[in-house]
Coordinates of C-alpha atoms in Angstrom, one line a residue:
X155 CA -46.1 -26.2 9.6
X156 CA -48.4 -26.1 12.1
X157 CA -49.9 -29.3 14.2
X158 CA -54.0 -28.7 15.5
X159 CA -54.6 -26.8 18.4
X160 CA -55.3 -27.4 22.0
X161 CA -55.5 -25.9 25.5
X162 CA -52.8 -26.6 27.4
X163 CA -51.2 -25.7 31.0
X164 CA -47.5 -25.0 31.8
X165 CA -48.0 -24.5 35.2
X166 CA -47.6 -28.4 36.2
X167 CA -44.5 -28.2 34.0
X168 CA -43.2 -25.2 35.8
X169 CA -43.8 -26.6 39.3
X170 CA -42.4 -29.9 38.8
X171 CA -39.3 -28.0 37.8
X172 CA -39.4 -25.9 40.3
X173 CA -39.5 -23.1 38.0
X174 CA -40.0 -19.8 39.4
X175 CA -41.7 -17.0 37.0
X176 CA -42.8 -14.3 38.9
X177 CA -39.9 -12.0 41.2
X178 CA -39.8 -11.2 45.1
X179 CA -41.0 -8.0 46.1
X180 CA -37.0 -6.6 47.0
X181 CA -36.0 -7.0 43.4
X182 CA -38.4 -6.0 41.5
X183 CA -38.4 -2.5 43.7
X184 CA -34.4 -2.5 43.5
X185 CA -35.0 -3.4 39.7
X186 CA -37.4 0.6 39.4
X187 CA -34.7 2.1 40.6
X188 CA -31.7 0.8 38.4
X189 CA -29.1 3.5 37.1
X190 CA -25.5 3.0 35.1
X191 CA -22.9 2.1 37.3
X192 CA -20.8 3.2 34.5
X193 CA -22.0 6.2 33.2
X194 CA -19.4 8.5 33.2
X195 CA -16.5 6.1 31.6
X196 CA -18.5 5.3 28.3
X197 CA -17.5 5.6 24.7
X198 CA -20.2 7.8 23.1
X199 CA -20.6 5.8 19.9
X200 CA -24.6 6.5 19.4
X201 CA -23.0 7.4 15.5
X202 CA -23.1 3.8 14.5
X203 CA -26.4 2.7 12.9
X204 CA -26.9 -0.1 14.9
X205 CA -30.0 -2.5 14.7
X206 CA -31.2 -5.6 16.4
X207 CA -31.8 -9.0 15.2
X208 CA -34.8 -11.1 16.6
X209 CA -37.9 -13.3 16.9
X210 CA -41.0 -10.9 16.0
X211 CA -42.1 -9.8 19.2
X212 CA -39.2 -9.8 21.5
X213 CA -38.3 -7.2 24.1
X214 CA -35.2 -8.5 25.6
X215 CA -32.7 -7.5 23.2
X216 CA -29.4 -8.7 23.8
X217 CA -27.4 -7.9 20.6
X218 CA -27.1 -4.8 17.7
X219 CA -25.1 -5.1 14.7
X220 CA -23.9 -2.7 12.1
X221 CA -21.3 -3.9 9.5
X222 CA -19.7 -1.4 7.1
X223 CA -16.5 -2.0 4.7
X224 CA -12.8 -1.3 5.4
X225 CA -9.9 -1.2 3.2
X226 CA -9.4 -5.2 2.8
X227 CA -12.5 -6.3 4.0
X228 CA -14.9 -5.0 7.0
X229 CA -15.6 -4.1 10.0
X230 CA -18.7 -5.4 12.3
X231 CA -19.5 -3.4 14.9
X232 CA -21.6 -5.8 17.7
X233 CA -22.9 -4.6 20.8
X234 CA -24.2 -6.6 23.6
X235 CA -26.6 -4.9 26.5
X236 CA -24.3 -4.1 29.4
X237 CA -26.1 -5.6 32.2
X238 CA -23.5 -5.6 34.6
X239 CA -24.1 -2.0 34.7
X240 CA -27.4 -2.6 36.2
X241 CA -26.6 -5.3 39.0
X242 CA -25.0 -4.1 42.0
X243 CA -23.0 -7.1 43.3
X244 CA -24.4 -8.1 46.8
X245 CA -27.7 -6.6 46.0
X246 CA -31.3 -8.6 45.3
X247 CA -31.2 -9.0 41.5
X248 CA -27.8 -10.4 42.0
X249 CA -28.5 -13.1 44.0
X250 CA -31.9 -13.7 42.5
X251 CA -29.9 -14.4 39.2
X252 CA -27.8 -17.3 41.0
X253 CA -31.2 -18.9 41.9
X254 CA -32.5 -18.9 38.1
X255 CA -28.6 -19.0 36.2
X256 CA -30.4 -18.2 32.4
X257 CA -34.3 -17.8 31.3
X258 CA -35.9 -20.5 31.3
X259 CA -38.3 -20.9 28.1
X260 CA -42.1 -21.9 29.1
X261 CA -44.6 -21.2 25.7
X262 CA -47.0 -19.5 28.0
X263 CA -44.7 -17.2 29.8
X264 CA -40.7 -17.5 30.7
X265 CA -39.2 -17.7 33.9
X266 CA -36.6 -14.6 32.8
X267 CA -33.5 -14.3 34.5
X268 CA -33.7 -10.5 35.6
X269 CA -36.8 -9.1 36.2
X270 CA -38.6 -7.0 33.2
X271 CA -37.8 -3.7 34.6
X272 CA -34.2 -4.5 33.0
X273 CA -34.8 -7.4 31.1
X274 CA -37.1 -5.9 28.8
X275 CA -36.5 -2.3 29.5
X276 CA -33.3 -0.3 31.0
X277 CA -31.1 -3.6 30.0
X278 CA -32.3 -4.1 26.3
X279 CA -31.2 -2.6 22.8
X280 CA -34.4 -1.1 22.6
X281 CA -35.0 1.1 19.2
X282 CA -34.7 4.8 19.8
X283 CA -33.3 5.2 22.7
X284 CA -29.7 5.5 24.6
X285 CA -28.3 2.3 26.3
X286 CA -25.2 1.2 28.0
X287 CA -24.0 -1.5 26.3
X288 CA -20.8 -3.4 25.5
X289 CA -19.5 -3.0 22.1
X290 CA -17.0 -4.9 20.2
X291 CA -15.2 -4.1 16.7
X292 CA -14.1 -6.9 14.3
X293 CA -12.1 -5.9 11.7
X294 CA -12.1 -9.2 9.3
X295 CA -10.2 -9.1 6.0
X296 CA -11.3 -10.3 2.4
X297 CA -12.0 -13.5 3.4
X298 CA -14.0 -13.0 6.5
X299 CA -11.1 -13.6 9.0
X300 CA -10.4 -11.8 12.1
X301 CA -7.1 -9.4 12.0
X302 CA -7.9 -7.1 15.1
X303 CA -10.8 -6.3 17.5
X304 CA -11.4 -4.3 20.7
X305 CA -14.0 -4.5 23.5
X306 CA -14.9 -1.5 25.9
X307 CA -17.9 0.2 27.2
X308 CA -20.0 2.8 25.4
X309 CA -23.2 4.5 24.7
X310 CA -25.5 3.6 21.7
X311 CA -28.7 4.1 20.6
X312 CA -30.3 1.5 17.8
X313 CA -31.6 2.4 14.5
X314 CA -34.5 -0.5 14.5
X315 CA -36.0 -3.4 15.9
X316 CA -35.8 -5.7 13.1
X317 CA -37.6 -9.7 13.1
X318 CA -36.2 -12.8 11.2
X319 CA -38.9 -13.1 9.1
X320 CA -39.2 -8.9 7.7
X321 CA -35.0 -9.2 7.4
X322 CA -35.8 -12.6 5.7
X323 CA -38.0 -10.8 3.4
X324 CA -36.2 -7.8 3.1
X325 CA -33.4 -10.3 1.9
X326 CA -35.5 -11.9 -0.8
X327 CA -36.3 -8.7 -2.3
X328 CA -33.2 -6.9 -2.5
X329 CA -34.0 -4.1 0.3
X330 CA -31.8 -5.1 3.2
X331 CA -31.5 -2.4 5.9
X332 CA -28.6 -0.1 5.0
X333 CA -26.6 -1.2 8.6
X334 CA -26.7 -5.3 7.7
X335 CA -26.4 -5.1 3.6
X336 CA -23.8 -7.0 4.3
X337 CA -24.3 -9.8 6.8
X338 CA -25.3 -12.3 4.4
X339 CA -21.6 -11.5 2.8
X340 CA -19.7 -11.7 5.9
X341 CA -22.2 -14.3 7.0
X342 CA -21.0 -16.2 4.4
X343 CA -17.4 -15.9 4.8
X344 CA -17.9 -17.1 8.5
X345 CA -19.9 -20.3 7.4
X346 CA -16.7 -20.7 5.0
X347 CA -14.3 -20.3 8.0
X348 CA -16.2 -22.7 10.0
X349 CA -16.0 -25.3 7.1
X350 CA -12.2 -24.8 6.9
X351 CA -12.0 -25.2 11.0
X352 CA -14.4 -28.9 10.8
X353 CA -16.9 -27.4 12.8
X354 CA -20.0 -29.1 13.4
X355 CA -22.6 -26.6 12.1
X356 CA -26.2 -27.7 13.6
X357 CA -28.9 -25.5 11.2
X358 CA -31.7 -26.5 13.9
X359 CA -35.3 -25.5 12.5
X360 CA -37.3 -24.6 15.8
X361 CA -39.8 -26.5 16.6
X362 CA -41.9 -24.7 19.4
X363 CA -45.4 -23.9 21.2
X364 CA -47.1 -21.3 20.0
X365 CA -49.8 -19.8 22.2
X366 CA -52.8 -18.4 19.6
X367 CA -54.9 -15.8 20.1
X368 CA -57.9 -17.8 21.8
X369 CA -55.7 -18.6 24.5
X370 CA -55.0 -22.4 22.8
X371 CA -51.6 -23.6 21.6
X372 CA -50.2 -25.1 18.4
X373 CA -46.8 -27.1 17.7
X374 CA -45.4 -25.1 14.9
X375 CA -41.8 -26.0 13.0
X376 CA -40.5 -22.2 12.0
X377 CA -38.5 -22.3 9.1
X378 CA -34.8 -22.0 9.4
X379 CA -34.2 -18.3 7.3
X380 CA -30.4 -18.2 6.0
X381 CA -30.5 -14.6 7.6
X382 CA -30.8 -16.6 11.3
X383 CA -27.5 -18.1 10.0
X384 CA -25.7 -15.3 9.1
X385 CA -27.1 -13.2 12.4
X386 CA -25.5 -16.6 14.4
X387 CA -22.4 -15.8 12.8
X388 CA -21.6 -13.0 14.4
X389 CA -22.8 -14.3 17.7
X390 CA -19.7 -16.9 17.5
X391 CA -17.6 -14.4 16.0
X392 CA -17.3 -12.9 19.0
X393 CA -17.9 -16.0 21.6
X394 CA -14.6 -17.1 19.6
X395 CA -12.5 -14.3 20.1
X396 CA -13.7 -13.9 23.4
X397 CA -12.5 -17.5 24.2
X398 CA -9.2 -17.3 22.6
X399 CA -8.3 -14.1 24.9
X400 CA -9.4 -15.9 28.2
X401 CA -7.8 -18.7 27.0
X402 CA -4.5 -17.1 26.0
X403 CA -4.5 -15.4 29.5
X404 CA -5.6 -19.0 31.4
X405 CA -8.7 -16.9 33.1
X406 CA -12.4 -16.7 32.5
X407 CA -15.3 -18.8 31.6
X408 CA -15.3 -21.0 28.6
X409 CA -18.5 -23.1 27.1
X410 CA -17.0 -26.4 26.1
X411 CA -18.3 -29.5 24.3
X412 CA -16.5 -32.8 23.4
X413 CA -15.7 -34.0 20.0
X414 CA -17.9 -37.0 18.3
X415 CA -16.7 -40.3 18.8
X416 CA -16.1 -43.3 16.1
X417 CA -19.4 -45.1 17.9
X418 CA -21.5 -42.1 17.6
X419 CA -20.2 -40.9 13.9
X420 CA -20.9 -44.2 12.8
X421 CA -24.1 -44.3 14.3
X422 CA -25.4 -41.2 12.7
X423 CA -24.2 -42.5 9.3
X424 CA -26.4 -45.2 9.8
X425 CA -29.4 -43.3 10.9
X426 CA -28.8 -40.7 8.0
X427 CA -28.5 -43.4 5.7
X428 CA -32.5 -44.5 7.0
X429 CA -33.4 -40.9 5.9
X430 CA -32.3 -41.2 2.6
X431 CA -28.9 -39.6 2.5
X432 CA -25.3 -40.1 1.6
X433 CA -22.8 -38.8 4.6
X434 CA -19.9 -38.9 2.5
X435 CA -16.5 -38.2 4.1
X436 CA -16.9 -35.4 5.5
X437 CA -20.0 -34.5 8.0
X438 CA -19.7 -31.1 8.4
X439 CA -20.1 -30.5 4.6
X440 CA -22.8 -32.7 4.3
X441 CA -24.6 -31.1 7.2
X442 CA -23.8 -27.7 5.5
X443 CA -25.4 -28.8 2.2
X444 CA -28.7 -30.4 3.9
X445 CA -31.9 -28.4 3.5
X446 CA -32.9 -28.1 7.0
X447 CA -36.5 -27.1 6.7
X448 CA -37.5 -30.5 5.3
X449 CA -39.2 -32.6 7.5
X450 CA -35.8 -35.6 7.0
X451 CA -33.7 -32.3 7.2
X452 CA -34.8 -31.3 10.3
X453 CA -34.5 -34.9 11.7
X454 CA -31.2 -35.2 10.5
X455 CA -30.0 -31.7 12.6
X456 CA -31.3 -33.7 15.4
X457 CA -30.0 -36.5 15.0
X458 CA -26.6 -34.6 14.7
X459 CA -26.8 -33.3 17.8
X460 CA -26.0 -36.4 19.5
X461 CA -22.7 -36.0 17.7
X462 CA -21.6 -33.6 20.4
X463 CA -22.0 -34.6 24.1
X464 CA -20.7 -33.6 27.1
X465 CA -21.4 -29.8 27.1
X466 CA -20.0 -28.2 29.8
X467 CA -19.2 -24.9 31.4
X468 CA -15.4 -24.3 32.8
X469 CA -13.7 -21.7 34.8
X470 CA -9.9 -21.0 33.5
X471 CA -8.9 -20.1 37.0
X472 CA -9.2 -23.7 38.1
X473 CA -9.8 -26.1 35.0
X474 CA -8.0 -26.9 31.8
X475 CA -8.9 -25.0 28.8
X476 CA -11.1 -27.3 26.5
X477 CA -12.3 -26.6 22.9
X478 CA -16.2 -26.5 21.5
X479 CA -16.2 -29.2 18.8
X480 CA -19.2 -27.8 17.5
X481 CA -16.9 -24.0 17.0
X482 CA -14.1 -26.0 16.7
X483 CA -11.8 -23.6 18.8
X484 CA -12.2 -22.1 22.2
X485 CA -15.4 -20.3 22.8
X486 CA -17.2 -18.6 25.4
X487 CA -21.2 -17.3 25.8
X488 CA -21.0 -13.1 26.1
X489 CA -23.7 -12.2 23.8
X490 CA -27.1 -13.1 26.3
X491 CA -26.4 -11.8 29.6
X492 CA -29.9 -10.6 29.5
X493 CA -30.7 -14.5 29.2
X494 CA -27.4 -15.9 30.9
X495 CA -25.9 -15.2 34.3
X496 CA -22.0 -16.2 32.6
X497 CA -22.4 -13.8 29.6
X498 CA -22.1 -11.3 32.5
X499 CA -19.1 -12.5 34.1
X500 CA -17.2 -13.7 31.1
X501 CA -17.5 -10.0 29.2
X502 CA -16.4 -8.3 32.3
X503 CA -13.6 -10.7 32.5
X504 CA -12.7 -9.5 28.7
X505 CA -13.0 -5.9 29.1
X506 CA -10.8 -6.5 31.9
X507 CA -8.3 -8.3 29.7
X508 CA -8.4 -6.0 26.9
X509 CA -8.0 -2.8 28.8
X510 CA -4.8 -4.4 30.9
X511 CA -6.8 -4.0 34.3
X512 CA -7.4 -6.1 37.4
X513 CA -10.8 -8.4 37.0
X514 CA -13.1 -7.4 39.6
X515 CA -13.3 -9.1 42.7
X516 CA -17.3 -9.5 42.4
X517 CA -16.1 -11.8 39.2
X518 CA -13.4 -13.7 40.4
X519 CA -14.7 -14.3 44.1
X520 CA -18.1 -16.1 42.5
X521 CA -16.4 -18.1 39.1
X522 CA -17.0 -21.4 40.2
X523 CA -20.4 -20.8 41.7
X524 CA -21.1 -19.4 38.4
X525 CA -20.0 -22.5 36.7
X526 CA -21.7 -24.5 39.0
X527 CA -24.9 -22.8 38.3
X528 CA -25.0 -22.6 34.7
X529 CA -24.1 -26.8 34.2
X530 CA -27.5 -27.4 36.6
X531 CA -29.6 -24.6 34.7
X532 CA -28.5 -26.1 32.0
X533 CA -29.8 -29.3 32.6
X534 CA -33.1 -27.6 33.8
X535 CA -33.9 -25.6 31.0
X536 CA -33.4 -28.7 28.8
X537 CA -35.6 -30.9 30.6
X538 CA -38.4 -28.2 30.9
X539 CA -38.3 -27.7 27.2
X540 CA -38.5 -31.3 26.6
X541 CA -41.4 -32.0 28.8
X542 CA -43.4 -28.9 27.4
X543 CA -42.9 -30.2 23.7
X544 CA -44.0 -34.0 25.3
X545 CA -47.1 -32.3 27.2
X546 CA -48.3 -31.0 23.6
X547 CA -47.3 -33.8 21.6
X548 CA -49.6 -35.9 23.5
X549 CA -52.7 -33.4 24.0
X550 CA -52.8 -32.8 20.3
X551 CA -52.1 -36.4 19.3
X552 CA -54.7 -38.3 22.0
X553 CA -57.8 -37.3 20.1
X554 CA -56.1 -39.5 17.3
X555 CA -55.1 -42.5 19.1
X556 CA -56.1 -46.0 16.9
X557 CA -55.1 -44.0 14.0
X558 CA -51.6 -44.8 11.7
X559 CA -48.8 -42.3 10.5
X560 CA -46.7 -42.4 7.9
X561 CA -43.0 -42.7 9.2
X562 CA -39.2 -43.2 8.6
X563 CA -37.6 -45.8 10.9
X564 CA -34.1 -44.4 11.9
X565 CA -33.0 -46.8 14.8
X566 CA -33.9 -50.4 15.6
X567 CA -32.9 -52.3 19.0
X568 CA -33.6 -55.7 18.8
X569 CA -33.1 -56.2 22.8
X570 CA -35.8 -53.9 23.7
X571 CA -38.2 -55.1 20.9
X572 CA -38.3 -50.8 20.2
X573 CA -37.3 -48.6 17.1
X574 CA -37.2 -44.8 16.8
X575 CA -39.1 -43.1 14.4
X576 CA -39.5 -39.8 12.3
X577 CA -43.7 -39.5 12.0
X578 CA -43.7 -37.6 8.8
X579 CA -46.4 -35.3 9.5
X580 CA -46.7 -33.7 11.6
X581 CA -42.4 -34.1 12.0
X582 CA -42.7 -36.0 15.2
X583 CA -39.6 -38.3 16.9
X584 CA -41.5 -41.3 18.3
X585 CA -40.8 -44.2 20.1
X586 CA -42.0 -47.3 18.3
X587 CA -43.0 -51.0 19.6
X588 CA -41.6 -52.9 17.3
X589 CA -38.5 -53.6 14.6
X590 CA -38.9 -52.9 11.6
X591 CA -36.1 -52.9 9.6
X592 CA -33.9 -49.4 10.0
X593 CA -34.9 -47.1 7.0
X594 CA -38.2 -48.3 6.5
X595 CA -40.7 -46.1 5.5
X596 CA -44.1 -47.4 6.7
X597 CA -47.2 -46.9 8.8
X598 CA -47.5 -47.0 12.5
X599 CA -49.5 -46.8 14.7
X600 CA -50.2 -44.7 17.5
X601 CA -51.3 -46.3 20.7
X602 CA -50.4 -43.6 23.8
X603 CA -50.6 -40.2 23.9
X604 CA -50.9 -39.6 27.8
X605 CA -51.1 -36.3 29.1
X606 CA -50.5 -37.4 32.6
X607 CA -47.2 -39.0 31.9
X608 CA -46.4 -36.9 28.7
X609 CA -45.8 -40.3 27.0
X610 CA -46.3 -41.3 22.8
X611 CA -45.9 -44.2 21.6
X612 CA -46.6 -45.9 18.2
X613 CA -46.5 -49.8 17.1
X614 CA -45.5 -51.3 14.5
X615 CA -47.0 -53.4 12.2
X616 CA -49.5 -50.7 12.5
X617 CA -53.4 -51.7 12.4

């Protein structure tokens, strides 16, 4: 689904956020010069058939799976690019990686966390070639559960770079690469466990900027592929067990997020409702059973994402442990520390804890900074990814102002004389002038689309 075309430029966006893309001199020359701190106290497990998992195109590979069966069930071998190896604590890349905290996504070009001598090269799973990585075994019975795992440091080498649409295909016709026939089994079983746990599962569709090949850019809604599902899996797999072990030692870094309240449950009901559905009893199944690639699918996702505020990053050394409703158990981020600066931290802090050693000083002297950091890139990356989707909203939809849209009214306020809207198509979230009554469909208006500002706004009764 694809909405016109445009030129467009970032670089506003980018300097309003102060969003830095290019590196200083001093670490992209300490970045040519990276070698493996650990080297000589690595696991040589270049045997397992691993591949990687990601958007066509994508040279920062964070993550190779392999999953093979066991007696009872299976085992999932998951390793995660060991960049930690690569960042000598005091050095230039170190501290550059405080200033940015996590990539920052622009859709002409991102502000990356390390520079692409690592990022895309010595650091990533690249196909074909030896890399230090982290890798961690699950062994999960019949039904997908976890009875044992281990963390430690070895050497692998990846079978194939694989993209969500060929392993979507691949999936569809029966061919699945030999090293993840079985993720949409296991991926299944996980999905399952999540159900059992009330999780709030959020099967987001991406909605992005695409930059064509004439140098213009289209807002495009990828579909949501059930093999992006099963692939996430995995990811939380391990951010779970990671979690519970810092947790059940009271040290390391934990992602946390706050339960839905009774006002904002029973706010989404209503808004659902507008779309057409029936919540039922419980949300998470209904979420679970919603086709997320329709355009009220996709609406609904979002509009489930207000369910769970409060996101936070905490630091066991000197805050309370604190679940993720949306895991619905302890969980921490150590599967992007290409793209994160706590991935880093948090897995050394586990490889600590599993092999019964000291954590590092360089970990423990810099926690709370690293908390610190990662709740204000947060925040960053968020409002940078909103204002880019705004900016092209309103360059593709000017041309069309004066002209009406079909659309789905999802929220009325009555004191601000304003509504929310779903615009049909293209699947656009509006602000509306007006109050119609909620679950309307109807035709507005559009009256701003200005680039300046990055405002849209429709009206109702539309024209």
């Amino acid at each position: 689904m694809k909405l016109y075309a445009a030129n467009l430029d970032f670089q506003p966006v980018a300097e309003e956020f102060k969003v830095q893309r290019s590196f200083p001199a001093e670490v992209t020359a300490e970045a040519e010069v990276l070698t493996d701190r650990y080297a000589d106290s690595r696991r040589d497990a270049r045997d397992i058939p691993l591949v990687t998992i990601d958007p066509a195109g994508s040279k920062d590979l964070d993550q190779a799976v392999a999953i093979e069966t066991r007696d009872g069930g299976y085992r999932v071998f998951y390793a995660i690019a060991d960049v930690a190896a690569f960042v000598e604590p005091g050095g230039a890349i170190e501290a550059e990686s405080f200033r940015r905290g996590q990539t920052i996504y622009l859709p002409d070009e991102p502000a990356r966390l390390h520079p692409p001598e690592l990022s895309e090269d010595k650091g990533s799973l690249l196909p074909d070639v030896d890399r230090p990585a982290v890798l961690w075994i699950f062994d999960l019975d019949s039904a997908g559960e976890v009875e044992d795992f281990s963390v430690e440091r070895a050497l692998v080498r990846s079978r194939a770079r694989l993209d969500y649409d060929g392993v979507h295909e691949d999936l569809v016709n029966g061919s699945m690469h030999s090293s993840i026939a079985l993720l949409p089994e296991v991926g299944k079983l996980r999905e399952a466990s999540a159900l059992r746990r009330d999780a709030v599962n959020l099967r987001l569709a991406s909605q992005r900027v695409q930059e064509n090949e004439d140098g213009t850019f289209s807002l495009i809604t990828e579909p949501r592929h059930e093999v992006m599902d099963y692939n996430s899996e995995i990811s939380l797999l391990t951010g779970m067990c990671a979690g519970q072990m810092m947790t059940k030692a009271s040290v390391g870094f934990l992602r946390t997020l706050g339960e839905a309240t009774e006002e904002s449950e029973a706010e989404f009901r209503r808004e659902a409702a507008a779309l057409g559905y029936e919540v039922g009893e419980s949300i998470t199944s209904f979420l679970q059973s919603v086709d997320a690639d329709s355009p009220r699918g996709m609406a609904v996702m979002r509009e489930a994402a207000k369910l769970l505020r409060g996101a936070n990053y905490v630091y066991l050394g000197e805050d309370e442990a604190e679940v993720h409703a949306g895991i619905g158990g302890y969980y921490a981020h150590v599967t992007a520390p290409l793209r994160r600066l706590v991935d880093r931290f948090a897995t050394e802090t586990c490889l600590a804890l599993y092999a019964g050693e000291d954590i590092p000083e360089w970990v423990t002297a810099k926690a709370s900074e690293v908390a610190d950091v990662m709740r204000s890139t947060t925040g960053k990356a968020s409002q940078v990814d909103s204002a880019c989707l705004r900016l092209t909203e309103a360059t593709i939809l000017q041309p069309w102002v004066g002209q009406n849209f079909d659309a789905v009214i999802l929220q009325t306020n009555e004191e601000k004389e304003n509504s929310r809207a779903l615009v049909v198509e293209p699947p656009v979230m509006a602000y509306v002038s007006g109050t119609p009554e909620e679950g309307t469909e109807t035709a507005i208006s559009l009256i701003e689309a200005d680039v300046t500002t990055r405002n849209v706004t429709f009206a109702w009764p539309a024209d």
